[in-house]
mmCIF file of C-alpha atoms and ligand atoms in Angstrom:
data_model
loop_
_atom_site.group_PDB
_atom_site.id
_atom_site.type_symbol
_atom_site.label_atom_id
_atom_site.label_comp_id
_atom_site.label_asym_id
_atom_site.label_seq_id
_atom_site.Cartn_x
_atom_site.Cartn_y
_atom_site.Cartn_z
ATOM 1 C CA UNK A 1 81.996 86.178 67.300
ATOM 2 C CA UNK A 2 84.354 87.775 70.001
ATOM 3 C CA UNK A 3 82.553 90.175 72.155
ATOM 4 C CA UNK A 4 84.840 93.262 72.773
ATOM 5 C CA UNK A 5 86.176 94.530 75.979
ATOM 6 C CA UNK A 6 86.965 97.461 77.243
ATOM 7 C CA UNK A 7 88.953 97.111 80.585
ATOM 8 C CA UNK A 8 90.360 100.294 82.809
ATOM 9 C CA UNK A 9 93.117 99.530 84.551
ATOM 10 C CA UNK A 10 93.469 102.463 87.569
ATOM 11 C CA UNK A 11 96.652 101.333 88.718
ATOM 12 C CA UNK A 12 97.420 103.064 91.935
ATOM 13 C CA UNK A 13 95.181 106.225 91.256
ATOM 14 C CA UNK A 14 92.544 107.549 93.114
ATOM 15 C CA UNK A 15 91.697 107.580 96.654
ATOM 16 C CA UNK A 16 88.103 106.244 97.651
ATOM 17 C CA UNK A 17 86.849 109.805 97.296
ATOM 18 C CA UNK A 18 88.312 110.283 94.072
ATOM 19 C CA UNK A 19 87.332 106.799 93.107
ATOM 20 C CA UNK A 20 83.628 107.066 93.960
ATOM 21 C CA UNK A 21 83.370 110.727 91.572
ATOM 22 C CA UNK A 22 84.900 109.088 88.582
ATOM 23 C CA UNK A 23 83.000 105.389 88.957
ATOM 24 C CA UNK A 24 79.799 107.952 89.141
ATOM 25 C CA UNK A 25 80.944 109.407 86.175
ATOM 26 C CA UNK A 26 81.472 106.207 84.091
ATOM 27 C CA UNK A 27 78.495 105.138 85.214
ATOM 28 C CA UNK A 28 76.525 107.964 83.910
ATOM 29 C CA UNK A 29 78.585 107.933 80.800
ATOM 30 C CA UNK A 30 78.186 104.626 79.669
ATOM 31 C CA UNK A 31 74.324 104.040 78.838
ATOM 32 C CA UNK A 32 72.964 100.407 79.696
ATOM 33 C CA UNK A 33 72.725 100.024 75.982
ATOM 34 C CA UNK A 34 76.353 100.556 75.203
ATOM 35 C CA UNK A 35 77.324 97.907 78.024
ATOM 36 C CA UNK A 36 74.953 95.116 76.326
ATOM 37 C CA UNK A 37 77.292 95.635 73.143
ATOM 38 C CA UNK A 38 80.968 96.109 74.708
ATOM 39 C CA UNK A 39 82.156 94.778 78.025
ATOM 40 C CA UNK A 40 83.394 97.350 80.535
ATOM 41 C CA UNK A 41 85.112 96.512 83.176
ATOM 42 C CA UNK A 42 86.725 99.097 85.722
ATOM 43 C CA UNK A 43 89.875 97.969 87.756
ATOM 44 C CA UNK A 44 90.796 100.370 90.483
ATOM 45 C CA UNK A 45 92.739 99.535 93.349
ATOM 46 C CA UNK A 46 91.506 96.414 96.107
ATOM 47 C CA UNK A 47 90.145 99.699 98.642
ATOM 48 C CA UNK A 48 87.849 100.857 96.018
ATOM 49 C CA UNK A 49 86.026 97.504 95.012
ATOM 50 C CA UNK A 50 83.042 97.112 97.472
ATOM 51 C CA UNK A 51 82.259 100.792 96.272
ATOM 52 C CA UNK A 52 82.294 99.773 92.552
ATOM 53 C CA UNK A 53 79.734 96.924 93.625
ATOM 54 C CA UNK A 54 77.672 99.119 94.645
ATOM 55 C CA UNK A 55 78.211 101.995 92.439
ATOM 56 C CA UNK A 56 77.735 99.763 89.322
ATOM 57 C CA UNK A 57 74.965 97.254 90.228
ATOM 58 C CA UNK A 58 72.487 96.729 87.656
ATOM 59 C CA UNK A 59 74.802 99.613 85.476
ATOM 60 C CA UNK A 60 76.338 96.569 83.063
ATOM 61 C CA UNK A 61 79.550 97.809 84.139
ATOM 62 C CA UNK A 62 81.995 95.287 85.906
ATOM 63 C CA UNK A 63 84.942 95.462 87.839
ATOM 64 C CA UNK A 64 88.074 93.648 88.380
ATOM 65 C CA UNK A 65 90.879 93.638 90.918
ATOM 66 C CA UNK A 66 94.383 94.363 89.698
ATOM 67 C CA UNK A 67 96.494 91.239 91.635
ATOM 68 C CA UNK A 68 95.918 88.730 93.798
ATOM 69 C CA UNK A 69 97.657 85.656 95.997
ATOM 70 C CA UNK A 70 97.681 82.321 94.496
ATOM 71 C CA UNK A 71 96.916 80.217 97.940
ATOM 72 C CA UNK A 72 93.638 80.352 99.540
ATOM 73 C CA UNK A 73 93.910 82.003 102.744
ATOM 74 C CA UNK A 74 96.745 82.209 105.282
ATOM 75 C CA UNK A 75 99.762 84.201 106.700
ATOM 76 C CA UNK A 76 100.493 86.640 103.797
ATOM 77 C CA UNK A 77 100.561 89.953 105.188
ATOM 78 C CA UNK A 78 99.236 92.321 102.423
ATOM 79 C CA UNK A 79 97.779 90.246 100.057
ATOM 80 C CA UNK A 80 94.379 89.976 99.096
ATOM 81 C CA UNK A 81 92.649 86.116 98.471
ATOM 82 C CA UNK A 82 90.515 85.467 94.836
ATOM 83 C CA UNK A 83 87.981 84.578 96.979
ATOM 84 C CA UNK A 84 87.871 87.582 98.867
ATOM 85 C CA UNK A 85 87.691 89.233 95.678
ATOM 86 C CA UNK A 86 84.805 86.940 94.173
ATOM 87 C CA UNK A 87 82.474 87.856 97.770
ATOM 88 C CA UNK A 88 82.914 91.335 96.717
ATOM 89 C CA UNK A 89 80.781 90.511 93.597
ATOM 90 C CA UNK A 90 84.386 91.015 91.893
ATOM 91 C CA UNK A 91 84.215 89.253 87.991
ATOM 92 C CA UNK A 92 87.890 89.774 86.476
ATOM 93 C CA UNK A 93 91.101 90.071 87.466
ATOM 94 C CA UNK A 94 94.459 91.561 86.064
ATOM 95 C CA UNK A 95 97.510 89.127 86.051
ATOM 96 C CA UNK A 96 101.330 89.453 84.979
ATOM 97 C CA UNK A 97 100.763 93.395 84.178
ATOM 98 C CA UNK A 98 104.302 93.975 83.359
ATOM 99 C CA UNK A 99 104.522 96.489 86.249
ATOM 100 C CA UNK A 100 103.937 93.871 88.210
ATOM 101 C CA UNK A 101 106.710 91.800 86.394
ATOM 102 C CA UNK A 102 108.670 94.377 87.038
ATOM 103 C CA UNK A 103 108.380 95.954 90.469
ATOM 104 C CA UNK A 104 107.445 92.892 92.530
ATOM 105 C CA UNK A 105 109.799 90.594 90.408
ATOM 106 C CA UNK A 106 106.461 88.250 89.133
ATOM 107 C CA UNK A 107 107.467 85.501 86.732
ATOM 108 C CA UNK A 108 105.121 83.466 84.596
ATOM 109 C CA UNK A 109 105.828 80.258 87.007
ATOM 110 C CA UNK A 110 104.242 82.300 89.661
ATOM 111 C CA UNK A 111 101.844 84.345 87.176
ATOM 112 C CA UNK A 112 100.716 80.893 86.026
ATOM 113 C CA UNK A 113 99.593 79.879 89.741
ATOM 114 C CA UNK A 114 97.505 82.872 89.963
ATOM 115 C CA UNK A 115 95.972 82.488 86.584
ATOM 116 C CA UNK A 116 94.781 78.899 88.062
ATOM 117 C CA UNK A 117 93.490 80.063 91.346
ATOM 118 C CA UNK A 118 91.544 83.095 89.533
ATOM 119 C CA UNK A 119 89.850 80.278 87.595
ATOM 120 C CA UNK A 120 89.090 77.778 90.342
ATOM 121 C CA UNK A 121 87.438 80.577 92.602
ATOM 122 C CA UNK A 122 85.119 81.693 89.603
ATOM 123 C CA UNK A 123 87.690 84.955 88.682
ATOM 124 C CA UNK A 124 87.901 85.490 84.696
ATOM 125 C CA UNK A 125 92.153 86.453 84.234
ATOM 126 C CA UNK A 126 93.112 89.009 82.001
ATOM 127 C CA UNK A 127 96.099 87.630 81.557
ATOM 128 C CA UNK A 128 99.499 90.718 80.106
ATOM 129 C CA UNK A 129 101.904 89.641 77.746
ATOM 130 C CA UNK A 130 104.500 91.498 75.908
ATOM 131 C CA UNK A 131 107.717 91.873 75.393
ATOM 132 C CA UNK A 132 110.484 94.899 76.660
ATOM 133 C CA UNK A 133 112.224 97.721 74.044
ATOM 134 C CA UNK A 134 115.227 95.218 74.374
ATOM 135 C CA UNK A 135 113.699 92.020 73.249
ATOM 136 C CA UNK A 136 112.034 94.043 70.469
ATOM 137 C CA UNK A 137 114.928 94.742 69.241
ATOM 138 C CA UNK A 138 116.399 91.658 69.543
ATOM 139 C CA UNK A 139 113.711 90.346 67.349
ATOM 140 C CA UNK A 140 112.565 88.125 70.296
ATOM 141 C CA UNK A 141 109.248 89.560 70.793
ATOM 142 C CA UNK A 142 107.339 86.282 69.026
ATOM 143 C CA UNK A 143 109.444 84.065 71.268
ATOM 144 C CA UNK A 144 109.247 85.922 74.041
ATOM 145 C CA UNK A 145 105.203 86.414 74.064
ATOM 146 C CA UNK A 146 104.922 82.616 73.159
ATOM 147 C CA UNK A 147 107.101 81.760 75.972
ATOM 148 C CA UNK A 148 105.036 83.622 78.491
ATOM 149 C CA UNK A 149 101.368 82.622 77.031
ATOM 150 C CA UNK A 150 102.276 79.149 76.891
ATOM 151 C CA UNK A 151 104.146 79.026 81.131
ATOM 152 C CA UNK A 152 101.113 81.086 82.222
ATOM 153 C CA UNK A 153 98.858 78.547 80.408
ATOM 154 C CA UNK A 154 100.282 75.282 82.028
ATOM 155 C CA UNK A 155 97.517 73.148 83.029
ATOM 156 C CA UNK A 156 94.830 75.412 82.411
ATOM 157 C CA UNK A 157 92.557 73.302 80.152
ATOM 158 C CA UNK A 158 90.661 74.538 76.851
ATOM 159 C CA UNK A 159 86.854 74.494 78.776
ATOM 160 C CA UNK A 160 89.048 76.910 81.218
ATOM 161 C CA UNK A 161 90.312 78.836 78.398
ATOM 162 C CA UNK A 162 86.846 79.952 77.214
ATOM 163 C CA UNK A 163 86.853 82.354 80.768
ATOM 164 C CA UNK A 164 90.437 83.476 80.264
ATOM 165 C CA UNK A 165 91.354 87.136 78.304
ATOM 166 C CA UNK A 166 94.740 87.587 76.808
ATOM 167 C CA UNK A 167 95.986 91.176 77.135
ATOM 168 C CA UNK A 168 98.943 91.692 74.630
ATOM 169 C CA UNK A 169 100.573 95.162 76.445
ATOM 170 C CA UNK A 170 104.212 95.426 74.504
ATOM 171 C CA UNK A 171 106.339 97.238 77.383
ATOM 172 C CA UNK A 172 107.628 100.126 75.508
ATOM 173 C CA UNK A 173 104.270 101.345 75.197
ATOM 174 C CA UNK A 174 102.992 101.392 78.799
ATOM 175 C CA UNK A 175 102.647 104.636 79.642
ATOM 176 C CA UNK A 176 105.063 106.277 77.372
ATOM 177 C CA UNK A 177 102.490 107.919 74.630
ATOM 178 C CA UNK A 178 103.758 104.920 72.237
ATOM 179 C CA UNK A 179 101.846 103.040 70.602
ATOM 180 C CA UNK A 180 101.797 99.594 68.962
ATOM 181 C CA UNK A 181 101.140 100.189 65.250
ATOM 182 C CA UNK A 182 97.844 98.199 64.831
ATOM 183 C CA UNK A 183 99.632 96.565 62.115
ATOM 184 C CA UNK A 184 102.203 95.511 64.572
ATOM 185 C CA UNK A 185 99.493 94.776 67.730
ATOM 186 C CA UNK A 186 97.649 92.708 64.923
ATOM 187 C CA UNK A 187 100.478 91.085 63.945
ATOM 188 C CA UNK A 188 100.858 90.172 67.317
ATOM 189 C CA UNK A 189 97.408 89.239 68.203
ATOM 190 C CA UNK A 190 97.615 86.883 65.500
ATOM 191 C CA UNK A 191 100.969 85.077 66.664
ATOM 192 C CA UNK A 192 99.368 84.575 69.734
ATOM 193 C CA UNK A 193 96.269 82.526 68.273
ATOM 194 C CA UNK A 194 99.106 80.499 66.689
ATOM 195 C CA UNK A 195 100.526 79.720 70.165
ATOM 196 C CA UNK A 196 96.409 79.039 71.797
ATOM 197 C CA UNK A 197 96.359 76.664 68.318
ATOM 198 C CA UNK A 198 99.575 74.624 69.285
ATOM 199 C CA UNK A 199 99.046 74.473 73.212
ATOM 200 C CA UNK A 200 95.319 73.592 72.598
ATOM 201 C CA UNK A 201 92.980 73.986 68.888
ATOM 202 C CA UNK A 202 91.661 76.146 66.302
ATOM 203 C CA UNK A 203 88.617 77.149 68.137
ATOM 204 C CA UNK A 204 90.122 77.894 71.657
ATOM 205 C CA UNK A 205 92.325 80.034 69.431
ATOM 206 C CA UNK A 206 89.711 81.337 67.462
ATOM 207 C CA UNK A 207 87.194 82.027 70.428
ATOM 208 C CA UNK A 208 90.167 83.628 72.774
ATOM 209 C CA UNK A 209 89.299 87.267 73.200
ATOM 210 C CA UNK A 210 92.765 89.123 73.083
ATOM 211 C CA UNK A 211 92.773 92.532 74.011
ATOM 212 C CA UNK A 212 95.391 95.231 73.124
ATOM 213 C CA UNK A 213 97.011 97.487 76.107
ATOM 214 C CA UNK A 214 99.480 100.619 75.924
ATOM 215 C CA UNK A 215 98.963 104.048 75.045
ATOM 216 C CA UNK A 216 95.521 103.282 73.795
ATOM 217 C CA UNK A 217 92.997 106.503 73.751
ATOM 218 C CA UNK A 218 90.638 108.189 72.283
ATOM 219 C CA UNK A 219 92.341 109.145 69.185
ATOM 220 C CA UNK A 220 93.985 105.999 68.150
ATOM 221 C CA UNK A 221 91.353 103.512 69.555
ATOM 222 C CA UNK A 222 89.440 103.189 66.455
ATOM 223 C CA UNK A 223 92.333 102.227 64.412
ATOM 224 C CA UNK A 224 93.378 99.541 66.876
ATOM 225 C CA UNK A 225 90.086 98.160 67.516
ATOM 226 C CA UNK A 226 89.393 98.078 63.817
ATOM 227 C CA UNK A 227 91.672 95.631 63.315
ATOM 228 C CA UNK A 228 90.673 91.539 63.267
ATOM 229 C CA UNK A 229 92.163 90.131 65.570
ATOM 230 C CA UNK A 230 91.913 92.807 68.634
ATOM 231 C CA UNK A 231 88.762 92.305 71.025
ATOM 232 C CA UNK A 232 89.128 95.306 73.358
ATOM 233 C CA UNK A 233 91.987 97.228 75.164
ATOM 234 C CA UNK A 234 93.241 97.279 78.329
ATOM 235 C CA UNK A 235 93.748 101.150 79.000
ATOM 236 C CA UNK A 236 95.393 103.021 81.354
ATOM 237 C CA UNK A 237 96.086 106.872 81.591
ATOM 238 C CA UNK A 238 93.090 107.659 79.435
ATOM 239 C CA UNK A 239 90.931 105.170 81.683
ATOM 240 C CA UNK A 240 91.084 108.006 84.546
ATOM 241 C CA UNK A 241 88.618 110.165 82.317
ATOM 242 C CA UNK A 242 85.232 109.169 82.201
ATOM 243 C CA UNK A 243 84.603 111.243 78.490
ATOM 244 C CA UNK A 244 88.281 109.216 77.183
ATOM 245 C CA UNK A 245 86.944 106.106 78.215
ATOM 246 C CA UNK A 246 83.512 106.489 76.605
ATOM 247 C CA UNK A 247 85.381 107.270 73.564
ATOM 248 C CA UNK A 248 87.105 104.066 73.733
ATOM 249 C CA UNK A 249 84.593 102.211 74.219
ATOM 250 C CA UNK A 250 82.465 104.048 71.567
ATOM 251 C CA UNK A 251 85.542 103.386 68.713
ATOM 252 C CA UNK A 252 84.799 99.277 69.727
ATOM 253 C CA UNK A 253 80.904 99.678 68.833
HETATM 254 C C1 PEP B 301 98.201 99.480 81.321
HETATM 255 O O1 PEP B 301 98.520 99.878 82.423
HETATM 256 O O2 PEP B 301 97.785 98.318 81.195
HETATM 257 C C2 PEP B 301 98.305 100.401 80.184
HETATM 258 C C3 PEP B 301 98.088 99.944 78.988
HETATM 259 O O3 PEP B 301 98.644 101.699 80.480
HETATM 260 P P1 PEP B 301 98.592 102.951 79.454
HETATM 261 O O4 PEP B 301 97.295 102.858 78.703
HETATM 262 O O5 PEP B 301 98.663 104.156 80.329
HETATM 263 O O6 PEP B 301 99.759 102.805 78.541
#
């Protein structure tokens, strides 16, 4: 049995101010009951994290960071270490979000290296797929999603894979107010087990929480999260609102 997850990605929202009100907010939204049943996690940006620590200790809530470096330490002006993140009391952390794809030009070579580091310093990945508008319409988007789960997969090995979150996020419905039919996310979902089957076995593919991300809220969560083979959603805009979120996570009950 999957456990579902619910997982807020901020983006670059919110100062620490603005941060601290709306982690309050969750907090008192989401009972300790409801976070025994779904697993929240809150992502906002690397400046806010030692306030979610201690904003959400002993709440159920967790938090994740939204990147990080692949080495351990060293002369990388900017970047922030897994470890650093895991002394924060940090749990999860977003890789290969397509904005990240494709702003700062990250491939799955590099995604992949990141993915492995996350693991080795304790870090569980939620690691975004999906294909563009383009390949879509190709017809590519099977090929395309296989292509990335399987490169950002190299070497990580099935006991590895039990700690590791797929987040299928199609690009076209990022933050556009379009949304994957969950016929289509399912359909999805379910291609990707096929690729966790061939790179490693039935229950690896079986036990592999995938979660869906773009455009989700609180009107067409149910729907989505309804369907068999999504665990959770990765959420953006609607992530910002303490009330949307709670309805999220209340359609994954
Ligand atoms: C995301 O950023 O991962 C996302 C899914 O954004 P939105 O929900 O705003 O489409």
């Amino acid at each position: 049995m999957r456990k579902k997850l619910i997982a807020g990605n901020w983006k670059m929202n919110k100062s620490l101010s603005e941060a601290k009100v709306l982690m309050n907010e969750i907090k008192s939204a989401v009972s300790k009951e409801v976070a025994s049943k779904v697993d929240v996690v809150v992502c906002p940006p690397f400046i806010s994290l030692s306030a979610a620590a201690e904003i959400f200790v002993g709440s159920g809530i967790e938090f994740g960071a939204q990147n990080i470096h692949y080495k351990d330490d060293g002369a990388f002006t900017g970047e922030i270490s897994a470890s650093m993140l895991r002394d924060l009391g940090c749990e999860y952390v977003i890789l290969g979000h397509s904005e990240r794809r494709q702003y700062f030009h990250e491939t799955n070579h590099l995604i992949n290296f990141k993915v492995i580091k996350a693991l080795e310093k304790g870090l569980t990945p939620i690691l975004c797929v999906g294909e563009t508008l383009e390949q879509r319409e190709q017809g590519i988007e099977v090929k395309i999603v296989d292509e990335q789960v399987t490169m950002c997969l190299k070497d990580v090995c099935a006991m590895d894979m039990q700690r590791v979150v797929i987040a299928y996020e199609p690009v076209w419905a990022i933050g556009t107010g379009k949304t994957a039919s969950p016929e289509q996310a399912d359909g999805m979902h379910m291609e990707i087990r096929k690729s966790l089957e061939n790179l490693y076995n039935a229950t690896v593919a079986g036990s592999t929480r995938i979660l869906y991300g773009g455009s989700m809220n609180d009107k067409n969560a149910k729907e989505l999260l309804g369907k068999q083979n999504i665990d959770g959603g990765l959420i953006g805009g609607a992530a910002l609102k303490a009330d949307s979120l709670l309805k999220i996570i209340e359609a994954g009950l």
